[in-house]
Coordinates of C-alpha atoms in Angstrom, one line a residue:
X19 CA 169.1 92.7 8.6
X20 CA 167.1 90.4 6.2
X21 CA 167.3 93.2 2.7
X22 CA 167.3 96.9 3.0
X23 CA 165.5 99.2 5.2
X24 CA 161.9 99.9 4.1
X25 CA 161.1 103.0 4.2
X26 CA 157.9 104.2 6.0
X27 CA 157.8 100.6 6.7
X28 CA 155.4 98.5 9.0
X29 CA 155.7 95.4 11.1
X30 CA 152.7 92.9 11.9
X31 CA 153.4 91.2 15.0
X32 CA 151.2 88.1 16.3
X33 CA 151.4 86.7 19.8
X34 CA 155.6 86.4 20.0
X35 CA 155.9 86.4 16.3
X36 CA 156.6 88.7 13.5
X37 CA 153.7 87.8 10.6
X38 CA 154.9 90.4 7.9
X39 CA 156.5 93.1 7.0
X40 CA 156.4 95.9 4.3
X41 CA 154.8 99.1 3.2
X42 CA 151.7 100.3 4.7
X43 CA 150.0 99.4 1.5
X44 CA 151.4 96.1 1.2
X45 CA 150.2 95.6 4.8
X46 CA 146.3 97.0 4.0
X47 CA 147.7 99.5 6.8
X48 CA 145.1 101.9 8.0
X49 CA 144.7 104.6 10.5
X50 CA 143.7 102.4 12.9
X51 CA 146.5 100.9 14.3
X52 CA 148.6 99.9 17.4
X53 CA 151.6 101.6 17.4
X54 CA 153.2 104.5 15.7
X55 CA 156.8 105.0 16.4
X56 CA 157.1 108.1 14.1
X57 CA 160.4 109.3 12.9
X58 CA 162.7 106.5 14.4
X59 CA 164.7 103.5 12.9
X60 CA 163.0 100.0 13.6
X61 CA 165.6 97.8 13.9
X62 CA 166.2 94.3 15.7
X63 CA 167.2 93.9 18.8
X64 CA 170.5 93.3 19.9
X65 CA 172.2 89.9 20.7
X66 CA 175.4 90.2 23.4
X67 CA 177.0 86.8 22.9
X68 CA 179.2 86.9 26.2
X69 CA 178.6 89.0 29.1
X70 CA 179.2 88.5 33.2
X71 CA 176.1 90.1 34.8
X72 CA 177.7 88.8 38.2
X73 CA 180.2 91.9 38.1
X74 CA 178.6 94.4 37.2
X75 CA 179.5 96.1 40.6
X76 CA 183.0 96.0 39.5
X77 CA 183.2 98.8 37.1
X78 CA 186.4 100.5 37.4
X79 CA 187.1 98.1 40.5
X80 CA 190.3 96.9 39.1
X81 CA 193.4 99.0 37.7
X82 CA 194.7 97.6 34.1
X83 CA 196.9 94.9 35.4
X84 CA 200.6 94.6 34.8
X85 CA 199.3 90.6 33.6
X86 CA 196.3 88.3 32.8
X87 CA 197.2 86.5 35.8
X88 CA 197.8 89.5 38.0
X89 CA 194.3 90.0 37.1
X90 CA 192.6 86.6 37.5
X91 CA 194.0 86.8 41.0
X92 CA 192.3 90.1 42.0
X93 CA 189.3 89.5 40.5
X94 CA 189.0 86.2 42.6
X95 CA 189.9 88.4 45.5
X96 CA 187.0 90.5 44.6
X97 CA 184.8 87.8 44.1
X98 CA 185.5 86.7 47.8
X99 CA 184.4 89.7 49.5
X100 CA 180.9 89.6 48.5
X101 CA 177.9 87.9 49.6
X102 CA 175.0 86.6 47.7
X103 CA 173.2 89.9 48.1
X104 CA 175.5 91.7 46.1
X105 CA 175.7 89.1 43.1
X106 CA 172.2 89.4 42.8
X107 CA 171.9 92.6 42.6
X108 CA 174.7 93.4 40.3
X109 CA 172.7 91.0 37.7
X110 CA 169.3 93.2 38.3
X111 CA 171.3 96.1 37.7
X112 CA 173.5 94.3 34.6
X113 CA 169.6 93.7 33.2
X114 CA 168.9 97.0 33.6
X115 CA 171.6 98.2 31.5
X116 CA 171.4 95.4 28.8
X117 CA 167.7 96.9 28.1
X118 CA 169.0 100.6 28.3
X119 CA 171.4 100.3 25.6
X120 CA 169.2 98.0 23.5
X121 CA 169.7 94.6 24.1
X122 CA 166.7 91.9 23.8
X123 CA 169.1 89.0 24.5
X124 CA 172.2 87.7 26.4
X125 CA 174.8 84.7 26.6
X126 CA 175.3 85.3 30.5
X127 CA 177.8 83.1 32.2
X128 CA 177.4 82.5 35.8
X129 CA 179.5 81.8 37.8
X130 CA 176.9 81.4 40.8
X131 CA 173.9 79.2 39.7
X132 CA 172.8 78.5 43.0
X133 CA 171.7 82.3 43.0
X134 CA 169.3 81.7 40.5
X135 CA 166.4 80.3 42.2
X136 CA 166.4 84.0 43.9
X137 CA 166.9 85.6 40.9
X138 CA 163.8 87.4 39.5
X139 CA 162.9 86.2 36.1
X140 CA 165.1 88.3 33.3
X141 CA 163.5 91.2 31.3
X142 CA 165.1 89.6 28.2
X143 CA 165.6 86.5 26.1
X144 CA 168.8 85.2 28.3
X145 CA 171.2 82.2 27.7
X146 CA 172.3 81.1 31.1
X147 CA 175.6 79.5 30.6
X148 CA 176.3 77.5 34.0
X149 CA 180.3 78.0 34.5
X150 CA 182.1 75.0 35.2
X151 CA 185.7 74.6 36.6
X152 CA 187.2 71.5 38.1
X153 CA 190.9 72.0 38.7
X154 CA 191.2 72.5 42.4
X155 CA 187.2 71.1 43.0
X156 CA 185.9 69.6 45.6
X157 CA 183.7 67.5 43.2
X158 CA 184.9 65.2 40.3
X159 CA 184.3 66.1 37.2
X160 CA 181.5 63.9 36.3
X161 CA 179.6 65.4 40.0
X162 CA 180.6 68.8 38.0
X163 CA 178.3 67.8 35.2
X164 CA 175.5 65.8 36.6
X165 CA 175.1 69.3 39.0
X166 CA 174.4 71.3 35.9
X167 CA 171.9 68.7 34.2
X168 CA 170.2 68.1 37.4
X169 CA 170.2 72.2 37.7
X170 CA 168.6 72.9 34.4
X171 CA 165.9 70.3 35.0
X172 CA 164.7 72.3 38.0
X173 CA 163.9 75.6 36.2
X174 CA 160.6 76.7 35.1
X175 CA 159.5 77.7 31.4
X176 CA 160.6 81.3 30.9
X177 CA 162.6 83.3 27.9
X178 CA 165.3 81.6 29.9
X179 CA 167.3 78.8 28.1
X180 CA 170.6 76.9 29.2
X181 CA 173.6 76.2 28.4
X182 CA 177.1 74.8 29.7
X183 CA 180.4 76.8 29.6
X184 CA 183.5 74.7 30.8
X185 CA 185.4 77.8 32.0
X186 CA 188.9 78.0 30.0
X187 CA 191.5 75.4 29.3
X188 CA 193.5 76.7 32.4
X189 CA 190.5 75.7 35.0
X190 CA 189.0 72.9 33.6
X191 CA 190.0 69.8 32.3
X192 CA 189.7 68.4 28.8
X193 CA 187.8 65.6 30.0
X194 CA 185.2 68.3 31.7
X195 CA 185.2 69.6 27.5
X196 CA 184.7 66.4 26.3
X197 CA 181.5 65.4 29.1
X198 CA 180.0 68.8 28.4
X199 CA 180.0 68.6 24.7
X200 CA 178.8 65.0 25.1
X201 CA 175.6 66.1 27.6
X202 CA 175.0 69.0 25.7
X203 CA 174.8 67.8 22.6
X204 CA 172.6 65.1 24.1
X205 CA 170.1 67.7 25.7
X206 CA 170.5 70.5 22.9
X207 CA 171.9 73.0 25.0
X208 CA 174.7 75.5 23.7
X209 CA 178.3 75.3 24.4
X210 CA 180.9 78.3 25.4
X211 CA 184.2 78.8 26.7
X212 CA 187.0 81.0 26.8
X213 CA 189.9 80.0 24.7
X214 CA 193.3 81.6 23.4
X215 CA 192.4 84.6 25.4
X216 CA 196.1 86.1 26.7
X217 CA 199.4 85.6 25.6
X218 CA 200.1 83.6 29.4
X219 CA 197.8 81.2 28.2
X220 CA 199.4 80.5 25.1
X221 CA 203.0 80.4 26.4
X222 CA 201.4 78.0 29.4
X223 CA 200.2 75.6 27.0
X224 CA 202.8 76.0 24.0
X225 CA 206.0 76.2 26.4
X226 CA 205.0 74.9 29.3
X227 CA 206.2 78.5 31.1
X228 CA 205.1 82.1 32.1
X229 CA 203.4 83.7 35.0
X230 CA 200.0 81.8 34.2
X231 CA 202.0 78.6 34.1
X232 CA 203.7 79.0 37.2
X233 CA 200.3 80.4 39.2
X234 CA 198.1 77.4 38.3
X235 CA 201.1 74.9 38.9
X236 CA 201.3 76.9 42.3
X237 CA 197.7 75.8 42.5
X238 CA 198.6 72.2 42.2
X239 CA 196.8 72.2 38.8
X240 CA 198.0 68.7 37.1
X241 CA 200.5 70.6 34.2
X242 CA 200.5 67.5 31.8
X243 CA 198.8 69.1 28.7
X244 CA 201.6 72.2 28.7
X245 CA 204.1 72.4 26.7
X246 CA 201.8 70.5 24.2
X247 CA 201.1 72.6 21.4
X248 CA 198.1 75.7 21.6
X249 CA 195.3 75.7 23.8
X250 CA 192.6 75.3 20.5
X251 CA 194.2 72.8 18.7
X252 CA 194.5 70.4 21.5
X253 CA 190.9 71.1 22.3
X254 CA 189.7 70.2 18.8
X255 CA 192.3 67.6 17.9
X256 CA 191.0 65.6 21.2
X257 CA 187.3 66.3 20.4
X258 CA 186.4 68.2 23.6
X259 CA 185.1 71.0 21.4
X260 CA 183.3 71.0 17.9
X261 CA 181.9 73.7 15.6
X262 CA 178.7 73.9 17.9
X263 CA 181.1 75.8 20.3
X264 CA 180.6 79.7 20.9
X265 CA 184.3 79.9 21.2
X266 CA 185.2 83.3 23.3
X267 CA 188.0 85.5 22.2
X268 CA 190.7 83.5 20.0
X269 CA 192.9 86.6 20.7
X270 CA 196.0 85.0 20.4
X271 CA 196.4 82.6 17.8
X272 CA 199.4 80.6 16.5
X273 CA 200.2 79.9 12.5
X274 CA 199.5 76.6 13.6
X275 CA 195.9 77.7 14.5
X276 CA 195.4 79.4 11.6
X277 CA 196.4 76.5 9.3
X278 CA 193.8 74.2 11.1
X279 CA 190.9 76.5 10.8
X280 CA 191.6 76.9 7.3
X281 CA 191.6 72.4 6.9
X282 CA 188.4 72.3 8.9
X283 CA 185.9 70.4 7.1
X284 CA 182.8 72.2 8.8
X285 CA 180.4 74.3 8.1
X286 CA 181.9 77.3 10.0
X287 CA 183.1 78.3 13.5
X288 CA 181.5 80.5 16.1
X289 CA 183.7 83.3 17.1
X290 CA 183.3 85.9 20.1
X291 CA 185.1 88.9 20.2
X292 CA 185.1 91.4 23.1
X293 CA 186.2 94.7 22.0
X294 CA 186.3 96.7 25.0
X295 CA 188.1 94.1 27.2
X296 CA 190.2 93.1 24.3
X297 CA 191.8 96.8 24.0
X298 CA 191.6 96.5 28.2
X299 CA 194.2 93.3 28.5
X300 CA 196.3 95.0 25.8
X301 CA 196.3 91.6 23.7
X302 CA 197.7 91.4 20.5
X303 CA 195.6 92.6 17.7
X304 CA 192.6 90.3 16.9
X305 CA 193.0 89.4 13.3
X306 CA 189.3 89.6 12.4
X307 CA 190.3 90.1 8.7
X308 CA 191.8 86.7 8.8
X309 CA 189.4 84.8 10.4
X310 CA 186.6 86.1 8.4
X311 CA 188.3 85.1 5.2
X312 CA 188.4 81.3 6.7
X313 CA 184.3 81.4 7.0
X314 CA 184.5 81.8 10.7
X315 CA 181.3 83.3 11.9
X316 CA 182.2 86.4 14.5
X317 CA 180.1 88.0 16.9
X318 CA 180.5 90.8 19.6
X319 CA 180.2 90.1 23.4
X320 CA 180.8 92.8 26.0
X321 CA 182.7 90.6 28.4
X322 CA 182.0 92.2 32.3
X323 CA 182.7 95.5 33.7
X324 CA 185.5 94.1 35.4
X325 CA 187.6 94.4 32.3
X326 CA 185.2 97.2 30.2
X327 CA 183.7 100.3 30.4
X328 CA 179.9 99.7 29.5
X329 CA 177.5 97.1 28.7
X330 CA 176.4 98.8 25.4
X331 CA 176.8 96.6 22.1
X332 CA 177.3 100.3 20.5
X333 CA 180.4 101.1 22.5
X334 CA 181.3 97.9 21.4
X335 CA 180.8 98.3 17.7
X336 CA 182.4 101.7 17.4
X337 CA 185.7 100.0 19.5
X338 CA 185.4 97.3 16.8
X339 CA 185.5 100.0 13.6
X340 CA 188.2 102.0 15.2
X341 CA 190.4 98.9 15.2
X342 CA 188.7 96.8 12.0
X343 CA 187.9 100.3 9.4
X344 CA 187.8 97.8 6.4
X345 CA 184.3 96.8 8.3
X346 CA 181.3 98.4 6.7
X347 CA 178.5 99.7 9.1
X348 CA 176.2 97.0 7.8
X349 CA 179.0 94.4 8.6
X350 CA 179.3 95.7 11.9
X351 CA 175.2 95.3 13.0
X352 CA 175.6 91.9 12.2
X353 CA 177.9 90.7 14.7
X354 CA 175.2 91.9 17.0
X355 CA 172.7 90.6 15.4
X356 CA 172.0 87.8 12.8
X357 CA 175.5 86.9 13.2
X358 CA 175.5 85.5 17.1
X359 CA 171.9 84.2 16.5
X360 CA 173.0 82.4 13.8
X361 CA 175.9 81.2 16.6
X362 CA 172.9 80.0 18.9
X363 CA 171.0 78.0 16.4
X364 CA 168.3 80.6 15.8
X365 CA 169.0 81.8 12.7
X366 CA 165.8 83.1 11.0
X367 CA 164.3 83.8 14.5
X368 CA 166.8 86.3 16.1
X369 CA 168.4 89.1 14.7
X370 CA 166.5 90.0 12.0
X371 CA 162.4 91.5 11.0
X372 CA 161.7 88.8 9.0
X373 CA 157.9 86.6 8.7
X374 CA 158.2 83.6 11.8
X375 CA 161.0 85.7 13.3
X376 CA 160.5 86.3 17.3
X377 CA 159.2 89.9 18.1
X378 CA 162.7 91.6 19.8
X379 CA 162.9 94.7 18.2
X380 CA 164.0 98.5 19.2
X381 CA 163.8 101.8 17.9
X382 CA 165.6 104.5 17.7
X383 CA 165.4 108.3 17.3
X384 CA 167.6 108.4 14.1
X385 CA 166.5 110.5 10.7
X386 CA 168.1 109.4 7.4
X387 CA 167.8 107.2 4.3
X388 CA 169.0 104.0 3.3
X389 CA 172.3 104.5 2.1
X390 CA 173.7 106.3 5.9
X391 CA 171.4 104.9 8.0
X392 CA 173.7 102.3 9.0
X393 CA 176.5 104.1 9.9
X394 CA 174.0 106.8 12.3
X395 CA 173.4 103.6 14.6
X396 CA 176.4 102.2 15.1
X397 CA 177.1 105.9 16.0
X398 CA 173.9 106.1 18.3
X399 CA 175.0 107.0 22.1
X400 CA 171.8 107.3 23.9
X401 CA 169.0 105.3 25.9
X402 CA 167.2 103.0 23.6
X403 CA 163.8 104.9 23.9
X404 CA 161.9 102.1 22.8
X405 CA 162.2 98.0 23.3
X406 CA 160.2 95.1 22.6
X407 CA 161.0 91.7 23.6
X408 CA 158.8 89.1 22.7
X409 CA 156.0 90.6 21.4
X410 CA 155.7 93.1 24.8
X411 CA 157.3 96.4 24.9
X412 CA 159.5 97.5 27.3
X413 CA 159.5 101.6 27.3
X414 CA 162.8 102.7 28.5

């Protein structure tokens, strides 16, 4: 993803770093040598910017709902009838999947971060964004944050890093938005959250009505910001979120919306969209075309298996060209790759076989030259055979 495939290429790797790349002869390859991949497409690893490991069990677990809320409720039904044991192990086995279908890092929002101590340390490069929600919490909002800092502190040097994720303008408050930017801006930790998401959201916040209106007022959620224009503007126009933001979904957007992004004086928003549960809720069509035209910088998440089918970025890609077919193939690899690192400040490092670039790389078993080769990956449906992540292979 940094110029066009090489050809019979080779990669030099030193420690966790790439040191060069090129032909063999550029290299002063010889015979002697590490590793021969043979026929098979070097390529760099994959980079799923929003994912649930905690329910992975849930595959198929819940029916397309009638509503967003219908489905908010069962899931936290769900959630409720599980202990600590099964969390756990649905992340092990979420991990196990990730690497299967290629992918060398993960934004992974948990919803459970006192399960992490227990956790065994992840196979790949993983963002763990600590969920926070403070309507209907025991703590206050400031006890919200200070738990996460203090939390972070704790943890031992590993490919894990940290990051905060106020749930969604339904569940947490604007002031919880505005302390977490604040903190994580402070500490240099990433930001996520899922915004403009389902059309109950926007008619809860626009109108002040609907079935996600009436279920968190039922809730005794304080209902003051409703009926206050969308969900995003008010997030921005209070400055609870900036352009630092990995901003989840944006499904449903108002003309409003659209006119803002289009005044921002930044230098570009970071955009997540989920494919698989996107087509799943039924939402109203992401308008991709649009926002790419404004300079927002998309990526490709692939949510949790309670709303999609797999955890492979592929699946993902080939959802996203059925619905975007104006997207070329090269177009597509990016949103998995140089795209969401560019999202998580490691641009350069991530995403792309470049000189100084970290060593997460995988190969595939696909034949064909430069001008298809694209197209063949985005097409692959297989186990990634072979994985590296940081410098240390991982054969699948």
């Amino acid at each position: 993803m940094d110029g066009l495939p090489i050809e019979d290429g080779c990669v030099a790797i030193h420690g966790d770093r790439i040191s060069a790349v090129g032909s063999p002869e550029e290299l002063g390859w010889r015979a002697r040598h590490d590793i021969d991949l043979g026929d098979m497409v070097l390529m760099p690893g994959l980079i799923n910017s929003h994912c649930h490991l905690d329910y992975t069990m849930m595959r198929h677990a819940i029916s397309p709902p009638k509503s967003f809320s219908a489905w908010v409720q069962r899931i936290n039904s769900l959630k409720r009838s599980l202990d600590r044991s099964d969390y756990i192990d649905a992340i092990a086995r979420g991990f196990e999947a990730l690497v299967r279908y290629g992918t060398t890092s993960v934004c992974n929002i948990e919803s459970f971060p006192e399960l992490m101590p227990e956790i065994a340390s992840a196979p790949i490069r993983t963002w763990w964004f600590y969920e926070m929600i403070d309507i209907r919490h025991r703590s206050t909002t400031e006890e919200v944050v200070l738990g996460a800092l203090s939390f972070f502190k704790k943890q031992p040097p590993s490919l894990a890093r940290y990051g905060l994720s106020p749930h969604a303008p339904y569940t947490a408050s604007s002031e919880l938005y505005r302390l977490a930017n604040s903190c994580a801006s402070k500490f240099g930790m990433p930001r996520t959250t899922h915004l403009a998401e389902s059309r109950e959201e926007a008619q809860m916040f626009e109108r002040a009505s609907g079935e996600l209106y009436d279920f968190m007022r039922s809730l005794d959620r304080p209902m003051g910001d409703c009926g206050r224009g969308s969900p995003f503007r008010q997030l921005w126009e209070t400055g609870a979120i900036d352009s630092d933001w990995l901003l989840v979904h944006m499904n449903e957007l108002s003309e409003s919306d659209f006119d803002l992004i289009g005044s921002l004086a930044v230098r570009t928003l970071h955009v997540i969209h989920c494919p698989g549960s996107h087509a799943y809720f039924k939402h109203s069509p992401f308008q991709y075309e649009r926002l790419h035209k404004l300079g927002v910088n998309i990526s490709v998440g692939t949510d949790s298996l309670a709303s999609t089918h797999s955890l492979s970025l592929f699946d993902e890609l080939r959802l996203l060209r059925d619905s975007q077919p104006w997207l070329s193939a090269d177009q597509l690899l990016r949103t998995v790759t140089v795209n969401p690192a560019m999202a998580l400040g490691f641009g350069g490092s991530l995403g792309q076989i470049s000189p100084h670039a970290l060593a997460d790389l995988i190969a595939l078993p696909i034949v064909g030259d430069s001008r298809t080769i694209c197209g063949k990956i985005v097409d692959f449906q297989e186990r990634v055979p072979w994985v590296m992540v940081d410098g240390k292979v991982h054969t699948n």
